[in-house]
mmCIF file of C-alpha atoms in Angstrom:
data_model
loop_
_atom_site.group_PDB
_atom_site.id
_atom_site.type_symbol
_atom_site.label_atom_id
_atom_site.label_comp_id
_atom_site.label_asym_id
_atom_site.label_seq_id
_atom_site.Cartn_x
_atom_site.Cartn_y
_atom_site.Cartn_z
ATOM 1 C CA UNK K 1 -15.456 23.319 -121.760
ATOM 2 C CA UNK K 2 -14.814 27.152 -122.790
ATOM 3 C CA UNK K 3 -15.389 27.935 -126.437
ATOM 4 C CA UNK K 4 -12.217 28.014 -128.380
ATOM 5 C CA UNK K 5 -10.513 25.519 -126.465
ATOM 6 C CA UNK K 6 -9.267 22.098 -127.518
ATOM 7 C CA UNK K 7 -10.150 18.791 -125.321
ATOM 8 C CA UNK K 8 -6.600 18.432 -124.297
ATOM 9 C CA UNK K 9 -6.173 21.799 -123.035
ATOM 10 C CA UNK K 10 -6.554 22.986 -119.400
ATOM 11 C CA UNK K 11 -6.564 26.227 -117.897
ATOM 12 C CA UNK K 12 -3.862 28.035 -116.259
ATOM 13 C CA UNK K 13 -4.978 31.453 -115.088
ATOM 14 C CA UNK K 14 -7.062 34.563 -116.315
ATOM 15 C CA UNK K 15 -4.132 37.394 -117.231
ATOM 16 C CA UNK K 16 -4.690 40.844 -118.750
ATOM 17 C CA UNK K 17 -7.098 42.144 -115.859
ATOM 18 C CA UNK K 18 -9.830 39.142 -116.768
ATOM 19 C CA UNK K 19 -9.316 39.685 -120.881
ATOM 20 C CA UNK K 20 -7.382 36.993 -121.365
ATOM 21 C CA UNK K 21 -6.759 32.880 -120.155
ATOM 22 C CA UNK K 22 -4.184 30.948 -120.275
ATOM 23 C CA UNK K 23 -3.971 27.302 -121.238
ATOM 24 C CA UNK K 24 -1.922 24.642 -121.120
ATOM 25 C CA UNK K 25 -0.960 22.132 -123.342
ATOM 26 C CA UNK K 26 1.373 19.186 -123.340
ATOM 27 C CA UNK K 27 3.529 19.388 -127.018
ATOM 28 C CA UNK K 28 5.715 16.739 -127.192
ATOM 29 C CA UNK K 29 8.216 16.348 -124.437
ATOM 30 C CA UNK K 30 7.139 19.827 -123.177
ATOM 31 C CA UNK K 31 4.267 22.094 -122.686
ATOM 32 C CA UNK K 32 2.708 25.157 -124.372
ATOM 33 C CA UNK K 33 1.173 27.841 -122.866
ATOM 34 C CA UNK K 34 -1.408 29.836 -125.140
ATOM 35 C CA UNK K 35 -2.536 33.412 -124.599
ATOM 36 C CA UNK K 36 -6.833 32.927 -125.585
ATOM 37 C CA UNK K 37 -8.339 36.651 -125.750
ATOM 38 C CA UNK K 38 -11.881 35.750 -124.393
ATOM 39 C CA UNK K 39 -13.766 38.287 -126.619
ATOM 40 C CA UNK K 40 -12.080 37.505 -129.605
ATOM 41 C CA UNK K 41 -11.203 33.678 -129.167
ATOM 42 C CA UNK K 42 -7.493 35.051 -130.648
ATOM 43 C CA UNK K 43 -4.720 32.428 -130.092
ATOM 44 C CA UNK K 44 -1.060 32.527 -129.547
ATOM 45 C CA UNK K 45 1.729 30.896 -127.998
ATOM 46 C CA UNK K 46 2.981 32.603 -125.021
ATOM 47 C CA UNK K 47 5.829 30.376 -123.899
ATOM 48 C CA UNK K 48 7.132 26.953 -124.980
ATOM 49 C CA UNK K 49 8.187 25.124 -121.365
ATOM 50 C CA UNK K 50 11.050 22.312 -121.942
ATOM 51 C CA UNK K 51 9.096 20.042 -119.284
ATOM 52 C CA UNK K 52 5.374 19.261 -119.381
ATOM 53 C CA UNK K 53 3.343 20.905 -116.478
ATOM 54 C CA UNK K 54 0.098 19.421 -115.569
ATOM 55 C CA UNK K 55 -3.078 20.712 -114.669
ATOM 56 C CA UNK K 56 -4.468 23.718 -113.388
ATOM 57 C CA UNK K 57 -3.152 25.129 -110.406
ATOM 58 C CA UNK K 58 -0.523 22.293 -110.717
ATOM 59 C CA UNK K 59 3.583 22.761 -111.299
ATOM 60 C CA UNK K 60 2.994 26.633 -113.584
ATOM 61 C CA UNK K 61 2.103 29.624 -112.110
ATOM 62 C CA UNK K 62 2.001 32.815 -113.699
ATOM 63 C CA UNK K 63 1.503 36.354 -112.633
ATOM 64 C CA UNK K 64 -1.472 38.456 -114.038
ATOM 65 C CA UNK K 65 0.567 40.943 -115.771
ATOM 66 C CA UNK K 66 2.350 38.106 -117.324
ATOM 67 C CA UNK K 67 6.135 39.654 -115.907
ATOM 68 C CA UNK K 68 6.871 36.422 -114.228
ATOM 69 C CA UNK K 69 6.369 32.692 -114.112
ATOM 70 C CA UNK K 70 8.056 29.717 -112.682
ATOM 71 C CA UNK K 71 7.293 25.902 -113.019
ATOM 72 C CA UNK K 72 8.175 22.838 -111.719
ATOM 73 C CA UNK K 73 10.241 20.490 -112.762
ATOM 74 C CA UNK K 74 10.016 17.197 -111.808
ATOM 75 C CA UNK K 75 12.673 15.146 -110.478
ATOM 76 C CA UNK K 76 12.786 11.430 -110.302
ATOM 77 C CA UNK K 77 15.302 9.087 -108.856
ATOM 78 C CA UNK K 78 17.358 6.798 -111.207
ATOM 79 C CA UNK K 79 18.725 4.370 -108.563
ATOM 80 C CA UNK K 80 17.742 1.155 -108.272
ATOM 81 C CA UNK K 81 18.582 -0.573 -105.256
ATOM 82 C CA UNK K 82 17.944 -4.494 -104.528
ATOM 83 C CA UNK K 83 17.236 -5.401 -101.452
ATOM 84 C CA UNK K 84 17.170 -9.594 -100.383
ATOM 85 C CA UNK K 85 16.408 -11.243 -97.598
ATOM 86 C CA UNK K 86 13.823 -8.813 -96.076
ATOM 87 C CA UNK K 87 11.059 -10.295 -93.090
#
């Protein structure tokens, strides 16, 4: 585990040419993502994200120079179907 991180975090990407990670962490029914400078240990929040992401390399990506991002969100079914008589 990196210093300056929490147990529940988990790493996104390095940003700011290798200065910087990101992390997630799951807040709620969503996810933040914190900006960690690596020399400092300095913290913010770089984006709340209304769905929780999971893991690294999982549903968030996010471009080095921090421009653009895009996660998934996930979709599940709410149809339940009953099915009788099956062999």
């Amino acid at each position: 585990r990196l210093k300056g991180t929490l147990p529940f975090e988990y790493p996104v990407g390095f940003v700011n040419g290798g200065r910087s990670l990101l992390l997630g962490s799951m807040a709620g029914t969503g996810s933040d993502v914190i900006l960690m400078d690596l020399a400092t240990g300095h913290r913010e929040l770089w984006k709340h994200l209304p769905t929780r992401t999971y893991g690294s390399g999982g549903l968030l990506a996010v471009t080095p120079d921090l421009k653009y991002y895009a996660y998934g969100v996930p979709h599940y079914s709410t149809d339940l179907y009953l099915v009788e008589n099956l062999r």
